[in-house]
Amino acid sequence: MIKRTGYTVEEATKKLEHYCAYQDRCHKEVVAKLKSMGMIPIAIDTIVGHLITNRFLNEERFAKNYARGKFQIKKWGKNRIVRELKAREISRFNIQTALKEISDSDYFETFDDLAKKKADQITESNPLKARKKLIDYLLYRGWEAAMVYEKAAALYPF
């Protein structure tokens, strides 16, 4: 069997409709997929236009779902979510809209639970090293530095 590398615009459009219907995608992911399929720039623009028109591709919806999902499932803080959305070239307006999906009460409650859970898992006997491990973990997860340092001081007082 011979493997085909080229796609017609219609074939690529159908393939990308399924790609976007399966999971919300951002424009950058769709364009990268089309380039990997060997599509030329004018075909890419045509297909992306079709996907937007037919609501397969919606950057605001993607940003909202992404922010909600990463916060609820991976327990990421706003800094990490913003960083990841910027890497996907999402507009500042859509990033701000997406962050509104996370309520303040849920945000602080999740931060509290995550910090306590991680502090319980740290087996380091030296309180300074234990505090540093907690701080590094929370900062990597994208939580705000002021919150992290305050919580670390409360959990590991001297």
PDB file of C-alpha atoms in Angstrom, residues 24-155:
ATOM      1  CA  ASP A  24     -11.139  22.471  21.484  1.00  0.00           C
ATOM      2  CA  ARG A  25      -8.076  23.743  19.634  1.00  0.00           C
ATOM      3  CA  CYS A  26      -6.386  27.110  19.302  1.00  0.00           C
ATOM      4  CA  HIS A  27      -5.493  28.693  15.955  1.00  0.00           C
ATOM      5  CA  LYS A  28      -1.799  27.919  16.442  1.00  0.00           C
ATOM      6  CA  GLU A  29      -2.456  24.169  16.873  1.00  0.00           C
ATOM      7  CA  VAL A  30      -4.708  24.070  13.793  1.00  0.00           C
ATOM      8  CA  VAL A  31      -2.197  25.926  11.618  1.00  0.00           C
ATOM      9  CA  ALA A  32       0.617  23.636  12.817  1.00  0.00           C
ATOM     10  CA  LYS A  33      -1.526  20.584  11.986  1.00  0.00           C
ATOM     11  CA  LEU A  34      -2.258  21.918   8.508  1.00  0.00           C
ATOM     12  CA  LYS A  35       1.421  22.663   7.885  1.00  0.00           C
ATOM     13  CA  SER A  36       2.321  19.132   8.986  1.00  0.00           C
ATOM     14  CA  MET A  37      -0.212  17.884   6.411  1.00  0.00           C
ATOM     15  CA  GLY A  38       1.714  19.781   3.730  1.00  0.00           C
ATOM     16  CA  MET A  39      -0.929  22.415   3.013  1.00  0.00           C
ATOM     17  CA  ILE A  40       0.045  25.674   1.290  1.00  0.00           C
ATOM     18  CA  PRO A  41      -0.612  29.048   3.002  1.00  0.00           C
ATOM     19  CA  ILE A  42      -3.682  29.977   0.910  1.00  0.00           C
ATOM     20  CA  ALA A  43      -5.271  26.586   1.663  1.00  0.00           C
ATOM     21  CA  ILE A  44      -4.478  27.037   5.365  1.00  0.00           C
ATOM     22  CA  ASP A  45      -6.223  30.428   5.388  1.00  0.00           C
ATOM     23  CA  THR A  46      -9.241  28.988   3.557  1.00  0.00           C
ATOM     24  CA  ILE A  47      -9.576  26.035   5.941  1.00  0.00           C
ATOM     25  CA  VAL A  48      -9.081  28.130   9.096  1.00  0.00           C
ATOM     26  CA  GLY A  49     -11.720  30.583   7.803  1.00  0.00           C
ATOM     27  CA  HIS A  50     -14.133  27.685   7.221  1.00  0.00           C
ATOM     28  CA  LEU A  51     -13.476  26.283  10.723  1.00  0.00           C
ATOM     29  CA  ILE A  52     -14.128  29.680  12.347  1.00  0.00           C
ATOM     30  CA  THR A  53     -17.270  30.319  10.289  1.00  0.00           C
ATOM     31  CA  ASN A  54     -18.708  26.914  11.178  1.00  0.00           C
ATOM     32  CA  ARG A  55     -17.783  27.261  14.872  1.00  0.00           C
ATOM     33  CA  PHE A  56     -15.269  24.407  14.914  1.00  0.00           C
ATOM     34  CA  LEU A  57     -12.586  26.880  15.929  1.00  0.00           C
ATOM     35  CA  ASN A  58     -13.226  29.519  18.597  1.00  0.00           C
ATOM     36  CA  GLU A  59     -10.289  31.032  20.454  1.00  0.00           C
ATOM     37  CA  GLU A  60     -12.386  32.437  23.330  1.00  0.00           C
ATOM     38  CA  ARG A  61     -14.070  29.072  23.934  1.00  0.00           C
ATOM     39  CA  PHE A  62     -10.677  27.355  23.792  1.00  0.00           C
ATOM     40  CA  ALA A  63      -9.154  29.775  26.327  1.00  0.00           C
ATOM     41  CA  LYS A  64     -12.082  29.401  28.757  1.00  0.00           C
ATOM     42  CA  ASN A  65     -12.054  25.596  28.592  1.00  0.00           C
ATOM     43  CA  TYR A  66      -8.272  25.480  28.858  1.00  0.00           C
ATOM     44  CA  ALA A  67      -8.176  27.729  31.933  1.00  0.00           C
ATOM     45  CA  ARG A  68     -11.027  25.885  33.649  1.00  0.00           C
ATOM     46  CA  GLY A  69      -9.561  22.470  32.882  1.00  0.00           C
ATOM     47  CA  LYS A  70      -5.984  23.201  33.928  1.00  0.00           C
ATOM     48  CA  PHE A  71      -7.181  24.813  37.148  1.00  0.00           C
ATOM     49  CA  GLN A  72      -9.628  22.070  38.123  1.00  0.00           C
ATOM     50  CA  ILE A  73      -7.657  19.035  36.955  1.00  0.00           C
ATOM     51  CA  LYS A  74      -3.986  20.009  37.234  1.00  0.00           C
ATOM     52  CA  LYS A  75      -4.420  22.610  40.007  1.00  0.00           C
ATOM     53  CA  TRP A  76      -2.477  25.272  38.119  1.00  0.00           C
ATOM     54  CA  GLY A  77      -2.379  28.861  39.337  1.00  0.00           C
ATOM     55  CA  LYS A  78      -3.232  31.853  37.175  1.00  0.00           C
ATOM     56  CA  ASN A  79       0.409  32.641  36.331  1.00  0.00           C
ATOM     57  CA  ARG A  80       0.956  29.221  34.760  1.00  0.00           C
ATOM     58  CA  ILE A  81      -2.346  29.358  32.873  1.00  0.00           C
ATOM     59  CA  VAL A  82      -1.520  32.812  31.492  1.00  0.00           C
ATOM     60  CA  ARG A  83       1.983  31.677  30.485  1.00  0.00           C
ATOM     61  CA  GLU A  84       0.623  28.627  28.656  1.00  0.00           C
ATOM     62  CA  LEU A  85      -2.113  30.614  26.880  1.00  0.00           C
ATOM     63  CA  LYS A  86       0.443  33.224  25.768  1.00  0.00           C
ATOM     64  CA  ALA A  87       2.611  30.419  24.370  1.00  0.00           C
ATOM     65  CA  ARG A  88      -0.410  29.432  22.251  1.00  0.00           C
ATOM     66  CA  GLU A  89      -0.684  33.049  21.029  1.00  0.00           C
ATOM     67  CA  ILE A  90      -4.074  33.692  22.637  1.00  0.00           C
ATOM     68  CA  SER A  91      -5.035  37.394  22.767  1.00  0.00           C
ATOM     69  CA  ARG A  92      -4.796  39.325  26.037  1.00  0.00           C
ATOM     70  CA  PHE A  93      -8.568  39.922  25.943  1.00  0.00           C
ATOM     71  CA  ASN A  94      -9.305  36.187  25.663  1.00  0.00           C
ATOM     72  CA  ILE A  95      -6.833  35.406  28.454  1.00  0.00           C
ATOM     73  CA  GLN A  96      -8.583  37.881  30.769  1.00  0.00           C
ATOM     74  CA  THR A  97     -11.967  36.410  29.827  1.00  0.00           C
ATOM     75  CA  ALA A  98     -10.667  32.905  30.509  1.00  0.00           C
ATOM     76  CA  LEU A  99      -9.364  33.835  33.970  1.00  0.00           C
ATOM     77  CA  LYS A 100     -12.852  35.047  34.930  1.00  0.00           C
ATOM     78  CA  GLU A 101     -13.944  31.394  34.655  1.00  0.00           C
ATOM     79  CA  ILE A 102     -12.098  30.727  37.926  1.00  0.00           C
ATOM     80  CA  SER A 103     -13.955  32.056  40.967  1.00  0.00           C
ATOM     81  CA  ASP A 104     -11.871  33.679  43.714  1.00  0.00           C
ATOM     82  CA  SER A 105     -13.287  31.414  46.411  1.00  0.00           C
ATOM     83  CA  ASP A 106     -12.427  28.258  44.420  1.00  0.00           C
ATOM     84  CA  TYR A 107      -8.998  29.690  43.647  1.00  0.00           C
ATOM     85  CA  PHE A 108      -8.048  30.321  47.266  1.00  0.00           C
ATOM     86  CA  GLU A 109      -9.610  27.078  48.484  1.00  0.00           C
ATOM     87  CA  THR A 110      -7.714  25.043  45.878  1.00  0.00           C
ATOM     88  CA  PHE A 111      -4.471  26.850  46.724  1.00  0.00           C
ATOM     89  CA  ASP A 112      -4.981  26.132  50.423  1.00  0.00           C
ATOM     90  CA  ASP A 113      -5.731  22.440  49.853  1.00  0.00           C
ATOM     91  CA  LEU A 114      -2.827  21.996  47.442  1.00  0.00           C
ATOM     92  CA  ALA A 115      -0.329  23.696  49.777  1.00  0.00           C
ATOM     93  CA  LYS A 116      -1.420  21.625  52.785  1.00  0.00           C
ATOM     94  CA  LYS A 117      -1.388  18.385  50.806  1.00  0.00           C
ATOM     95  CA  LYS A 118       2.120  19.074  49.464  1.00  0.00           C
ATOM     96  CA  ALA A 119       3.384  20.128  52.904  1.00  0.00           C
ATOM     97  CA  ASP A 120       2.162  16.797  54.307  1.00  0.00           C
ATOM     98  CA  GLN A 121       4.052  14.918  51.580  1.00  0.00           C
ATOM     99  CA  ILE A 122       7.381  16.663  52.198  1.00  0.00           C
ATOM    100  CA  THR A 123       9.570  14.435  54.376  1.00  0.00           C
ATOM    101  CA  GLU A 124      12.473  16.881  54.743  1.00  0.00           C
ATOM    102  CA  SER A 125      13.433  17.311  58.409  1.00  0.00           C
ATOM    103  CA  ASN A 126      15.148  20.685  57.938  1.00  0.00           C
ATOM    104  CA  PRO A 127      12.333  23.291  58.016  1.00  0.00           C
ATOM    105  CA  LEU A 128      14.221  25.669  55.700  1.00  0.00           C
ATOM    106  CA  LYS A 129      14.660  22.991  53.027  1.00  0.00           C
ATOM    107  CA  ALA A 130      11.070  21.834  53.468  1.00  0.00           C
ATOM    108  CA  ARG A 131       9.830  25.408  53.069  1.00  0.00           C
ATOM    109  CA  LYS A 132      11.948  25.815  49.914  1.00  0.00           C
ATOM    110  CA  LYS A 133      10.518  22.594  48.422  1.00  0.00           C
ATOM    111  CA  LEU A 134       6.979  23.801  49.053  1.00  0.00           C
ATOM    112  CA  ILE A 135       7.716  27.237  47.582  1.00  0.00           C
ATOM    113  CA  ASP A 136       9.373  25.777  44.471  1.00  0.00           C
ATOM    114  CA  TYR A 137       6.479  23.391  43.925  1.00  0.00           C
ATOM    115  CA  LEU A 138       3.793  26.072  44.224  1.00  0.00           C
ATOM    116  CA  LEU A 139       5.670  28.609  42.091  1.00  0.00           C
ATOM    117  CA  TYR A 140       6.202  26.006  39.371  1.00  0.00           C
ATOM    118  CA  ARG A 141       2.466  25.346  39.406  1.00  0.00           C
ATOM    119  CA  GLY A 142       1.920  29.042  38.677  1.00  0.00           C
ATOM    120  CA  TRP A 143       0.591  30.355  41.976  1.00  0.00           C
ATOM    121  CA  GLU A 144       1.269  33.998  42.861  1.00  0.00           C
ATOM    122  CA  ALA A 145       4.513  34.560  44.774  1.00  0.00           C
ATOM    123  CA  ALA A 146       2.943  36.628  47.571  1.00  0.00           C
ATOM    124  CA  MET A 147       0.413  33.879  48.305  1.00  0.00           C
ATOM    125  CA  VAL A 148       3.094  31.184  48.145  1.00  0.00           C
ATOM    126  CA  TYR A 149       5.530  32.889  50.541  1.00  0.00           C
ATOM    127  CA  GLU A 150       2.763  33.746  52.987  1.00  0.00           C
ATOM    128  CA  LYS A 151       1.483  30.140  53.015  1.00  0.00           C
ATOM    129  CA  ALA A 152       5.014  28.719  53.331  1.00  0.00           C
ATOM    130  CA  ALA A 153       5.704  30.952  56.332  1.00  0.00           C
ATOM    131  CA  ALA A 154       2.444  29.818  57.947  1.00  0.00           C
ATOM    132  CA  LEU A 155       3.111  26.105  57.363  1.00  0.00           C
TER     133      LEU A 155
END
